[in-house]
Amino acid sequence: EGPGDPKEGMSIADEIKALFGKLPMFGIGLGHQLMALSQGADTYKLPYGHHGSNQPAKVVGTDRTLITAQNHNYVVCKDSIKKGEISYFNVNDGTVEGIAYKADKAYSVQFEPTDAIIAEFMKVMEE
């Protein structure tokens, strides 16, 4: 079922907002949703959620699609994103799977990240 409604963690989103842009950040799963909430986006509950190790996440601007592991019922509403750019989306339903806040050195993904994604963030932290 996943961690539940991310809006129940608005106090954590407020903490993220206070630190945003001050240090590199990488949100995974619920962290992705809380990071988006901290930047003014909204979330909503999916009818069935994304569960299992077979969720296709398309890398925006490429022809690459990752097969990812996920377990959640809530997603970031793409029309509510005020800051950052969508970096991944779900091929099945078009929902947001990742957001890049490049100017703030902050990134997030809804799924379990690959080693390559983590390595990319490590480079950002080294800068």
mmCIF file of N, CA and C in Angstrom:
data_model
loop_
_atom_site.group_PDB
_atom_site.id
_atom_site.type_symbol
_atom_site.label_atom_id
_atom_site.label_comp_id
_atom_site.label_asym_id
_atom_site.label_seq_id
_atom_site.Cartn_x
_atom_site.Cartn_y
_atom_site.Cartn_z
ATOM 1 N N GLU A 1 0.804 -1.212 0.000
ATOM 2 C CA GLU A 1 0.000 0.000 0.000
ATOM 3 C C GLU A 1 0.842 1.268 0.000
ATOM 4 N N GLY A 2 2.108 1.184 0.304
ATOM 5 C CA GLY A 2 2.937 2.384 0.331
ATOM 6 C C GLY A 2 2.778 3.144 1.624
ATOM 7 N N PRO A 3 3.420 4.322 1.728
ATOM 8 C CA PRO A 3 3.455 5.067 2.982
ATOM 9 C C PRO A 3 2.204 5.876 3.293
ATOM 10 N N GLY A 4 1.251 5.963 2.401
ATOM 11 C CA GLY A 4 0.031 6.719 2.674
ATOM 12 C C GLY A 4 0.056 8.115 2.092
ATOM 13 N N ASP A 5 -0.841 8.938 2.585
ATOM 14 C CA ASP A 5 -1.035 10.286 2.063
ATOM 15 C C ASP A 5 0.148 11.183 2.438
ATOM 16 N N PRO A 6 0.883 11.699 1.463
ATOM 17 C CA PRO A 6 2.031 12.549 1.775
ATOM 18 C C PRO A 6 1.643 13.849 2.464
ATOM 19 N N LYS A 7 0.406 14.293 2.288
ATOM 20 C CA LYS A 7 -0.019 15.544 2.923
ATOM 21 C C LYS A 7 -0.082 15.428 4.446
ATOM 22 N N GLU A 8 -0.053 14.196 4.953
ATOM 23 C CA GLU A 8 0.029 14.021 6.401
ATOM 24 C C GLU A 8 1.419 14.379 6.924
ATOM 25 N N GLY A 9 2.367 14.572 6.018
ATOM 26 C CA GLY A 9 3.735 14.936 6.395
ATOM 27 C C GLY A 9 4.084 16.367 6.047
ATOM 28 N N MET A 10 3.120 17.261 6.090
ATOM 29 C CA MET A 10 3.393 18.650 5.707
ATOM 30 C C MET A 10 4.432 19.314 6.606
ATOM 31 N N SER A 11 4.548 18.892 7.857
ATOM 32 C CA SER A 11 5.591 19.471 8.719
ATOM 33 C C SER A 11 6.972 19.095 8.180
ATOM 34 N N ILE A 12 7.095 17.899 7.611
ATOM 35 C CA ILE A 12 8.365 17.485 7.001
ATOM 36 C C ILE A 12 8.592 18.280 5.712
ATOM 37 N N ALA A 13 7.540 18.485 4.927
ATOM 38 C CA ALA A 13 7.651 19.295 3.708
ATOM 39 C C ALA A 13 8.123 20.706 4.051
ATOM 40 N N ASP A 14 7.662 21.233 5.175
ATOM 41 C CA ASP A 14 8.102 22.563 5.616
ATOM 42 C C ASP A 14 9.597 22.575 5.935
ATOM 43 N N GLU A 15 10.096 21.508 6.545
ATOM 44 C CA GLU A 15 11.528 21.386 6.837
ATOM 45 C C GLU A 15 12.328 21.295 5.540
ATOM 46 N N ILE A 16 11.819 20.534 4.579
ATOM 47 C CA ILE A 16 12.478 20.427 3.272
ATOM 48 C C ILE A 16 12.545 21.804 2.624
ATOM 49 N N LYS A 17 11.435 22.540 2.681
ATOM 50 C CA LYS A 17 11.388 23.884 2.087
ATOM 51 C C LYS A 17 12.439 24.797 2.708
ATOM 52 N N ALA A 18 12.613 24.705 4.018
ATOM 53 C CA ALA A 18 13.584 25.550 4.713
ATOM 54 C C ALA A 18 15.025 25.246 4.285
ATOM 55 N N LEU A 19 15.290 24.002 3.916
ATOM 56 C CA LEU A 19 16.641 23.599 3.522
ATOM 57 C C LEU A 19 16.858 23.620 2.014
ATOM 58 N N PHE A 20 15.778 23.782 1.259
ATOM 59 C CA PHE A 20 15.829 23.671 -0.202
ATOM 60 C C PHE A 20 16.772 24.710 -0.791
ATOM 61 N N GLY A 21 17.681 24.253 -1.646
ATOM 62 C CA GLY A 21 18.632 25.150 -2.288
ATOM 63 C C GLY A 21 19.859 25.443 -1.447
ATOM 64 N N LYS A 22 19.847 25.030 -0.184
ATOM 65 C CA LYS A 22 20.988 25.269 0.704
ATOM 66 C C LYS A 22 21.978 24.114 0.687
ATOM 67 N N LEU A 23 21.496 22.926 0.311
ATOM 68 C CA LEU A 23 22.349 21.756 0.180
ATOM 69 C C LEU A 23 21.729 20.824 -0.843
ATOM 70 N N PRO A 24 22.547 19.980 -1.488
ATOM 71 C CA PRO A 24 21.975 19.045 -2.462
ATOM 72 C C PRO A 24 20.973 18.104 -1.795
ATOM 73 N N MET A 25 19.895 17.773 -2.508
ATOM 74 C CA MET A 25 18.861 16.872 -1.979
ATOM 75 C C MET A 25 18.470 15.858 -3.031
ATOM 76 N N PHE A 26 18.114 14.657 -2.543
ATOM 77 C CA PHE A 26 17.603 13.615 -3.422
ATOM 78 C C PHE A 26 16.467 12.917 -2.698
ATOM 79 N N GLY A 27 15.245 13.045 -3.233
ATOM 80 C CA GLY A 27 14.070 12.423 -2.627
ATOM 81 C C GLY A 27 13.680 11.164 -3.376
ATOM 82 N N ILE A 28 13.337 10.123 -2.625
ATOM 83 C CA ILE A 28 12.928 8.844 -3.206
ATOM 84 C C ILE A 28 11.565 8.475 -2.640
ATOM 85 N N GLY A 29 10.616 8.100 -3.512
ATOM 86 C CA GLY A 29 9.297 7.661 -3.058
ATOM 87 C C GLY A 29 8.547 8.765 -2.341
ATOM 88 N N LEU A 30 8.264 8.548 -1.071
ATOM 89 C CA LEU A 30 7.588 9.566 -0.270
ATOM 90 C C LEU A 30 8.405 10.856 -0.242
ATOM 91 N N GLY A 31 9.726 10.733 -0.244
ATOM 92 C CA GLY A 31 10.585 11.918 -0.280
ATOM 93 C C GLY A 31 10.367 12.738 -1.543
ATOM 94 N N HIS A 32 10.118 12.070 -2.658
ATOM 95 C CA HIS A 32 9.803 12.741 -3.928
ATOM 96 C C HIS A 32 8.522 13.556 -3.771
ATOM 97 N N GLN A 33 7.518 12.959 -3.177
ATOM 98 C CA GLN A 33 6.236 13.635 -3.003
ATOM 99 C C GLN A 33 6.357 14.807 -2.030
ATOM 100 N N LEU A 34 7.064 14.605 -0.923
ATOM 101 C CA LEU A 34 7.238 15.674 0.067
ATOM 102 C C LEU A 34 8.054 16.824 -0.503
ATOM 103 N N MET A 35 9.059 16.504 -1.318
ATOM 104 C CA MET A 35 9.851 17.553 -1.949
ATOM 105 C C MET A 35 8.968 18.386 -2.876
ATOM 106 N N ALA A 36 8.120 17.731 -3.663
ATOM 107 C CA ALA A 36 7.211 18.453 -4.560
ATOM 108 C C ALA A 36 6.234 19.320 -3.762
ATOM 109 N N LEU A 37 5.678 18.766 -2.684
ATOM 110 C CA LEU A 37 4.780 19.550 -1.832
ATOM 111 C C LEU A 37 5.498 20.773 -1.262
ATOM 112 N N SER A 38 6.765 20.601 -0.902
ATOM 113 C CA SER A 38 7.528 21.717 -0.328
ATOM 114 C C SER A 38 7.723 22.852 -1.325
ATOM 115 N N GLN A 39 7.624 22.532 -2.615
ATOM 116 C CA GLN A 39 7.818 23.533 -3.661
ATOM 117 C C GLN A 39 6.507 23.975 -4.300
ATOM 118 N N GLY A 40 5.396 23.719 -3.607
ATOM 119 C CA GLY A 40 4.102 24.240 -4.038
ATOM 120 C C GLY A 40 3.276 23.335 -4.924
ATOM 121 N N ALA A 41 3.768 22.141 -5.222
ATOM 122 C CA ALA A 41 2.990 21.201 -6.037
ATOM 123 C C ALA A 41 1.944 20.505 -5.168
ATOM 124 N N ASP A 42 1.071 19.758 -5.799
ATOM 125 C CA ASP A 42 0.018 19.020 -5.101
ATOM 126 C C ASP A 42 0.181 17.527 -5.400
ATOM 127 N N THR A 43 -0.481 16.706 -4.603
ATOM 128 C CA THR A 43 -0.484 15.258 -4.813
ATOM 129 C C THR A 43 -1.928 14.777 -4.823
ATOM 130 N N TYR A 44 -2.134 13.589 -5.381
ATOM 131 C CA TYR A 44 -3.465 12.988 -5.357
ATOM 132 C C TYR A 44 -3.343 11.474 -5.312
ATOM 133 N N LYS A 45 -4.428 10.820 -4.939
ATOM 134 C CA LYS A 45 -4.446 9.368 -4.823
ATOM 135 C C LYS A 45 -4.841 8.739 -6.155
ATOM 136 N N LEU A 46 -4.059 7.744 -6.562
ATOM 137 C CA LEU A 46 -4.377 6.979 -7.769
ATOM 138 C C LEU A 46 -5.501 5.989 -7.480
ATOM 139 N N PRO A 47 -6.270 5.613 -8.493
ATOM 140 C CA PRO A 47 -7.333 4.620 -8.271
ATOM 141 C C PRO A 47 -6.795 3.268 -7.790
ATOM 142 N N TYR A 48 -5.639 2.858 -8.319
ATOM 143 C CA TYR A 48 -5.089 1.540 -7.967
ATOM 144 C C TYR A 48 -3.656 1.587 -7.470
ATOM 145 N N GLY A 49 -2.958 2.649 -7.658
ATOM 146 C CA GLY A 49 -1.568 2.763 -7.231
ATOM 147 C C GLY A 49 -0.614 2.074 -8.180
ATOM 148 N N HIS A 50 0.660 2.220 -7.870
ATOM 149 C CA HIS A 50 1.730 1.550 -8.615
ATOM 150 C C HIS A 50 2.404 0.591 -7.645
ATOM 151 N N HIS A 51 2.312 -0.694 -7.942
ATOM 152 C CA HIS A 51 2.858 -1.706 -7.035
ATOM 153 C C HIS A 51 3.603 -2.762 -7.838
ATOM 154 N N GLY A 52 4.799 -3.105 -7.394
ATOM 155 C CA GLY A 52 5.557 -4.169 -8.028
ATOM 156 C C GLY A 52 6.825 -3.688 -8.695
ATOM 157 N N SER A 53 7.505 -4.623 -9.318
ATOM 158 C CA SER A 53 8.805 -4.335 -9.923
ATOM 159 C C SER A 53 8.716 -4.250 -11.443
ATOM 160 N N ASN A 54 7.609 -3.753 -11.936
ATOM 161 C CA ASN A 54 7.416 -3.715 -13.390
ATOM 162 C C ASN A 54 6.787 -2.408 -13.858
ATOM 163 N N GLN A 55 7.108 -1.300 -13.218
ATOM 164 C CA GLN A 55 6.535 -0.015 -13.596
ATOM 165 C C GLN A 55 7.469 0.711 -14.558
ATOM 166 N N PRO A 56 7.027 1.010 -15.784
ATOM 167 C CA PRO A 56 7.893 1.666 -16.758
ATOM 168 C C PRO A 56 7.973 3.173 -16.539
ATOM 169 N N ALA A 57 9.188 3.675 -16.338
ATOM 170 C CA ALA A 57 9.426 5.111 -16.155
ATOM 171 C C ALA A 57 10.271 5.610 -17.322
ATOM 172 N N LYS A 58 9.685 6.467 -18.132
ATOM 173 C CA LYS A 58 10.361 7.019 -19.310
ATOM 174 C C LYS A 58 11.241 8.186 -18.885
ATOM 175 N N VAL A 59 12.469 8.194 -19.399
ATOM 176 C CA VAL A 59 13.398 9.294 -19.160
ATOM 177 C C VAL A 59 13.051 10.405 -20.144
ATOM 178 N N VAL A 60 12.615 11.540 -19.645
ATOM 179 C CA VAL A 60 12.187 12.657 -20.502
ATOM 180 C C VAL A 60 13.346 13.101 -21.391
ATOM 181 N N GLY A 61 13.037 13.335 -22.669
ATOM 182 C CA GLY A 61 14.021 13.819 -23.625
ATOM 183 C C GLY A 61 14.910 12.750 -24.222
ATOM 184 N N THR A 62 14.616 11.483 -23.933
ATOM 185 C CA THR A 62 15.410 10.379 -24.481
ATOM 186 C C THR A 62 14.464 9.307 -25.002
ATOM 187 N N ASP A 63 15.056 8.244 -25.543
ATOM 188 C CA ASP A 63 14.243 7.098 -25.941
ATOM 189 C C ASP A 63 14.369 5.976 -24.914
ATOM 190 N N ARG A 64 14.889 6.293 -23.730
ATOM 191 C CA ARG A 64 15.108 5.293 -22.677
ATOM 192 C C ARG A 64 13.903 5.167 -21.747
ATOM 193 N N THR A 65 13.595 3.938 -21.386
ATOM 194 C CA THR A 65 12.570 3.646 -20.396
ATOM 195 C C THR A 65 13.162 2.686 -19.371
ATOM 196 N N LEU A 66 13.005 3.017 -18.099
ATOM 197 C CA LEU A 66 13.482 2.152 -17.022
ATOM 198 C C LEU A 66 12.325 1.298 -16.528
ATOM 199 N N ILE A 67 12.594 0.057 -16.189
ATOM 200 C CA ILE A 67 11.593 -0.772 -15.528
ATOM 201 C C ILE A 67 11.901 -0.685 -14.041
ATOM 202 N N THR A 68 10.980 -0.113 -13.281
ATOM 203 C CA THR A 68 11.258 0.269 -11.901
ATOM 204 C C THR A 68 10.395 -0.486 -10.892
ATOM 205 N N ALA A 69 10.861 -0.467 -9.652
ATOM 206 C CA ALA A 69 10.115 -1.036 -8.527
ATOM 207 C C ALA A 69 9.432 0.109 -7.776
ATOM 208 N N GLN A 70 8.140 -0.070 -7.502
ATOM 209 C CA GLN A 70 7.364 0.971 -6.822
ATOM 210 C C GLN A 70 6.333 0.344 -5.899
ATOM 211 N N ASN A 71 5.923 1.120 -4.885
ATOM 212 C CA ASN A 71 4.861 0.690 -3.988
ATOM 213 C C ASN A 71 4.226 1.929 -3.357
ATOM 214 N N HIS A 72 3.290 2.542 -4.071
ATOM 215 C CA HIS A 72 2.654 3.769 -3.574
ATOM 216 C C HIS A 72 1.281 3.936 -4.201
ATOM 217 N N ASN A 73 0.466 4.727 -3.532
ATOM 218 C CA ASN A 73 -0.882 5.027 -4.023
ATOM 219 C C ASN A 73 -1.068 6.490 -4.395
ATOM 220 N N TYR A 74 -0.102 7.346 -4.035
ATOM 221 C CA TYR A 74 -0.204 8.779 -4.294
ATOM 222 C C TYR A 74 0.873 9.207 -5.280
ATOM 223 N N VAL A 75 0.573 10.238 -6.069
ATOM 224 C CA VAL A 75 1.525 10.785 -7.034
ATOM 225 C C VAL A 75 1.449 12.313 -7.020
ATOM 226 N N VAL A 76 2.484 12.928 -7.592
ATOM 227 C CA VAL A 76 2.522 14.381 -7.756
ATOM 228 C C VAL A 76 1.663 14.750 -8.957
ATOM 229 N N CYS A 77 0.815 15.736 -8.798
ATOM 230 C CA CYS A 77 -0.039 16.237 -9.888
ATOM 231 C C CYS A 77 0.822 17.071 -10.839
ATOM 232 N N LYS A 78 0.973 16.596 -12.086
ATOM 233 C CA LYS A 78 1.880 17.283 -13.017
ATOM 234 C C LYS A 78 1.445 18.709 -13.318
ATOM 235 N N ASP A 79 0.158 18.979 -13.336
ATOM 236 C CA ASP A 79 -0.317 20.331 -13.629
ATOM 237 C C ASP A 79 -0.080 21.308 -12.480
ATOM 238 N N SER A 80 0.313 20.799 -11.314
ATOM 239 C CA SER A 80 0.516 21.669 -10.157
ATOM 240 C C SER A 80 1.986 22.013 -9.930
ATOM 241 N N ILE A 81 2.878 21.450 -10.731
ATOM 242 C CA ILE A 81 4.313 21.679 -10.520
ATOM 243 C C ILE A 81 4.651 23.117 -10.894
ATOM 244 N N LYS A 82 5.145 23.860 -9.901
ATOM 245 C CA LYS A 82 5.476 25.268 -10.081
ATOM 246 C C LYS A 82 6.974 25.477 -10.263
ATOM 247 N N LYS A 83 7.758 24.538 -9.756
ATOM 248 C CA LYS A 83 9.206 24.662 -9.781
ATOM 249 C C LYS A 83 9.795 23.318 -10.166
ATOM 250 N N GLY A 84 10.867 23.345 -10.955
ATOM 251 C CA GLY A 84 11.494 22.106 -11.394
ATOM 252 C C GLY A 84 10.900 21.623 -12.702
ATOM 253 N N GLU A 85 11.549 20.588 -13.254
ATOM 254 C CA GLU A 85 11.103 20.010 -14.521
ATOM 255 C C GLU A 85 10.895 18.516 -14.348
ATOM 256 N N ILE A 86 9.854 17.994 -14.971
ATOM 257 C CA ILE A 86 9.607 16.555 -14.921
ATOM 258 C C ILE A 86 10.766 15.854 -15.623
ATOM 259 N N SER A 87 11.363 14.888 -14.941
ATOM 260 C CA SER A 87 12.503 14.158 -15.493
ATOM 261 C C SER A 87 12.145 12.728 -15.900
ATOM 262 N N TYR A 88 11.085 12.175 -15.307
ATOM 263 C CA TYR A 88 10.595 10.829 -15.625
ATOM 264 C C TYR A 88 9.069 10.849 -15.551
ATOM 265 N N PHE A 89 8.430 10.020 -16.399
ATOM 266 C CA PHE A 89 6.982 9.854 -16.282
ATOM 267 C C PHE A 89 6.638 8.390 -16.491
ATOM 268 N N ASN A 90 5.507 7.965 -15.936
ATOM 269 C CA ASN A 90 5.058 6.587 -16.041
ATOM 270 C C ASN A 90 4.452 6.367 -17.424
ATOM 271 N N VAL A 91 4.960 5.371 -18.134
ATOM 272 C CA VAL A 91 4.498 5.094 -19.495
ATOM 273 C C VAL A 91 3.040 4.634 -19.498
ATOM 274 N N ASN A 92 2.626 3.918 -18.476
ATOM 275 C CA ASN A 92 1.255 3.388 -18.439
ATOM 276 C C ASN A 92 0.198 4.466 -18.260
ATOM 277 N N ASP A 93 0.436 5.408 -17.357
ATOM 278 C CA ASP A 93 -0.627 6.381 -17.054
ATOM 279 C C ASP A 93 -0.188 7.840 -17.146
ATOM 280 N N GLY A 94 1.060 8.101 -17.510
ATOM 281 C CA GLY A 94 1.534 9.475 -17.695
ATOM 282 C C GLY A 94 1.832 10.237 -16.425
ATOM 283 N N THR A 95 1.763 9.580 -15.267
ATOM 284 C CA THR A 95 2.004 10.289 -14.009
ATOM 285 C C THR A 95 3.483 10.622 -13.830
ATOM 286 N N VAL A 96 3.737 11.602 -12.984
ATOM 287 C CA VAL A 96 5.089 12.087 -12.719
ATOM 288 C C VAL A 96 5.874 11.039 -11.927
ATOM 289 N N GLU A 97 7.052 10.693 -12.445
ATOM 290 C CA GLU A 97 7.939 9.726 -11.775
ATOM 291 C C GLU A 97 9.220 10.368 -11.272
ATOM 292 N N GLY A 98 9.495 11.599 -11.687
ATOM 293 C CA GLY A 98 10.701 12.274 -11.225
ATOM 294 C C GLY A 98 10.661 13.744 -11.554
ATOM 295 N N ILE A 99 11.330 14.541 -10.715
ATOM 296 C CA ILE A 99 11.420 15.987 -10.926
ATOM 297 C C ILE A 99 12.866 16.402 -10.679
ATOM 298 N N ALA A 100 13.391 17.242 -11.566
ATOM 299 C CA ALA A 100 14.726 17.813 -11.412
ATOM 300 C C ALA A 100 14.600 19.302 -11.103
ATOM 301 N N TYR A 101 15.177 19.697 -9.983
ATOM 302 C CA TYR A 101 15.242 21.102 -9.577
ATOM 303 C C TYR A 101 16.716 21.502 -9.715
ATOM 304 N N LYS A 102 17.196 21.560 -10.946
ATOM 305 C CA LYS A 102 18.631 21.682 -11.219
ATOM 306 C C LYS A 102 19.269 22.900 -10.566
ATOM 307 N N ALA A 103 18.624 24.044 -10.613
ATOM 308 C CA ALA A 103 19.203 25.261 -10.041
ATOM 309 C C ALA A 103 19.435 25.119 -8.536
ATOM 310 N N ASP A 104 18.652 24.271 -7.890
ATOM 311 C CA ASP A 104 18.768 24.072 -6.446
ATOM 312 C C ASP A 104 19.519 22.791 -6.087
ATOM 313 N N LYS A 105 20.057 22.101 -7.108
ATOM 314 C CA LYS A 105 20.769 20.836 -6.897
ATOM 315 C C LYS A 105 19.904 19.838 -6.124
ATOM 316 N N ALA A 106 18.650 19.755 -6.530
ATOM 317 C CA ALA A 106 17.691 18.848 -5.884
ATOM 318 C C ALA A 106 17.010 18.005 -6.968
ATOM 319 N N TYR A 107 16.842 16.736 -6.654
ATOM 320 C CA TYR A 107 16.270 15.780 -7.603
ATOM 321 C C TYR A 107 15.399 14.804 -6.833
ATOM 322 N N SER A 108 14.395 14.257 -7.504
ATOM 323 C CA SER A 108 13.561 13.263 -6.828
ATOM 324 C C SER A 108 13.001 12.281 -7.842
ATOM 325 N N VAL A 109 12.783 11.059 -7.364
ATOM 326 C CA VAL A 109 12.157 10.022 -8.179
ATOM 327 C C VAL A 109 11.133 9.280 -7.327
ATOM 328 N N GLN A 110 10.073 8.822 -7.962
ATOM 329 C CA GLN A 110 9.005 8.092 -7.280
ATOM 330 C C GLN A 110 9.388 6.632 -7.061
ATOM 331 N N PHE A 111 10.360 6.137 -7.803
ATOM 332 C CA PHE A 111 10.719 4.721 -7.822
ATOM 333 C C PHE A 111 12.056 4.476 -7.123
ATOM 334 N N GLU A 112 12.409 3.205 -6.968
ATOM 335 C CA GLU A 112 13.724 2.846 -6.438
ATOM 336 C C GLU A 112 14.764 3.211 -7.492
ATOM 337 N N PRO A 113 15.691 4.128 -7.189
ATOM 338 C CA PRO A 113 16.627 4.599 -8.208
ATOM 339 C C PRO A 113 17.678 3.540 -8.586
ATOM 340 N N THR A 114 18.138 3.622 -9.823
ATOM 341 C CA THR A 114 19.209 2.745 -10.295
ATOM 342 C C THR A 114 20.547 3.261 -9.771
ATOM 343 N N ASP A 115 21.572 2.439 -9.868
ATOM 344 C CA ASP A 115 22.916 2.861 -9.481
ATOM 345 C C ASP A 115 23.365 4.066 -10.301
ATOM 346 N N ALA A 116 22.993 4.097 -11.577
ATOM 347 C CA ALA A 116 23.384 5.212 -12.441
ATOM 348 C C ALA A 116 22.752 6.527 -11.980
ATOM 349 N N ILE A 117 21.512 6.484 -11.542
ATOM 350 C CA ILE A 117 20.840 7.693 -11.053
ATOM 351 C C ILE A 117 21.516 8.175 -9.773
ATOM 352 N N ILE A 118 21.849 7.257 -8.905
ATOM 353 C CA ILE A 118 22.545 7.627 -7.660
ATOM 354 C C ILE A 118 23.923 8.199 -7.980
ATOM 355 N N ALA A 119 24.616 7.605 -8.935
ATOM 356 C CA ALA A 119 25.938 8.101 -9.327
ATOM 357 C C ALA A 119 25.850 9.526 -9.877
ATOM 358 N N GLU A 120 24.812 9.821 -10.652
ATOM 359 C CA GLU A 120 24.614 11.176 -11.160
ATOM 360 C C GLU A 120 24.455 12.165 -10.016
ATOM 361 N N PHE A 121 23.684 11.787 -8.996
ATOM 362 C CA PHE A 121 23.489 12.682 -7.850
ATOM 363 C C PHE A 121 24.792 12.826 -7.065
ATOM 364 N N MET A 122 25.564 11.784 -6.962
ATOM 365 C CA MET A 122 26.857 11.859 -6.263
ATOM 366 C C MET A 122 27.753 12.913 -6.927
ATOM 367 N N LYS A 123 27.719 12.996 -8.258
ATOM 368 C CA LYS A 123 28.490 14.008 -8.978
ATOM 369 C C LYS A 123 28.025 15.413 -8.586
ATOM 370 N N VAL A 124 26.705 15.571 -8.455
ATOM 371 C CA VAL A 124 26.159 16.877 -8.054
ATOM 372 C C VAL A 124 26.665 17.235 -6.660
ATOM 373 N N MET A 125 26.702 16.264 -5.775
ATOM 374 C CA MET A 125 27.165 16.525 -4.401
ATOM 375 C C MET A 125 28.653 16.893 -4.364
ATOM 376 N N GLU A 126 29.432 16.348 -5.279
ATOM 377 C CA GLU A 126 30.863 16.631 -5.306
ATOM 378 C C GLU A 126 31.174 18.034 -5.830
ATOM 379 N N GLU A 127 30.249 18.632 -6.570
ATOM 380 C CA GLU A 127 30.478 19.963 -7.154
ATOM 381 C C GLU A 127 30.480 21.045 -6.096
#
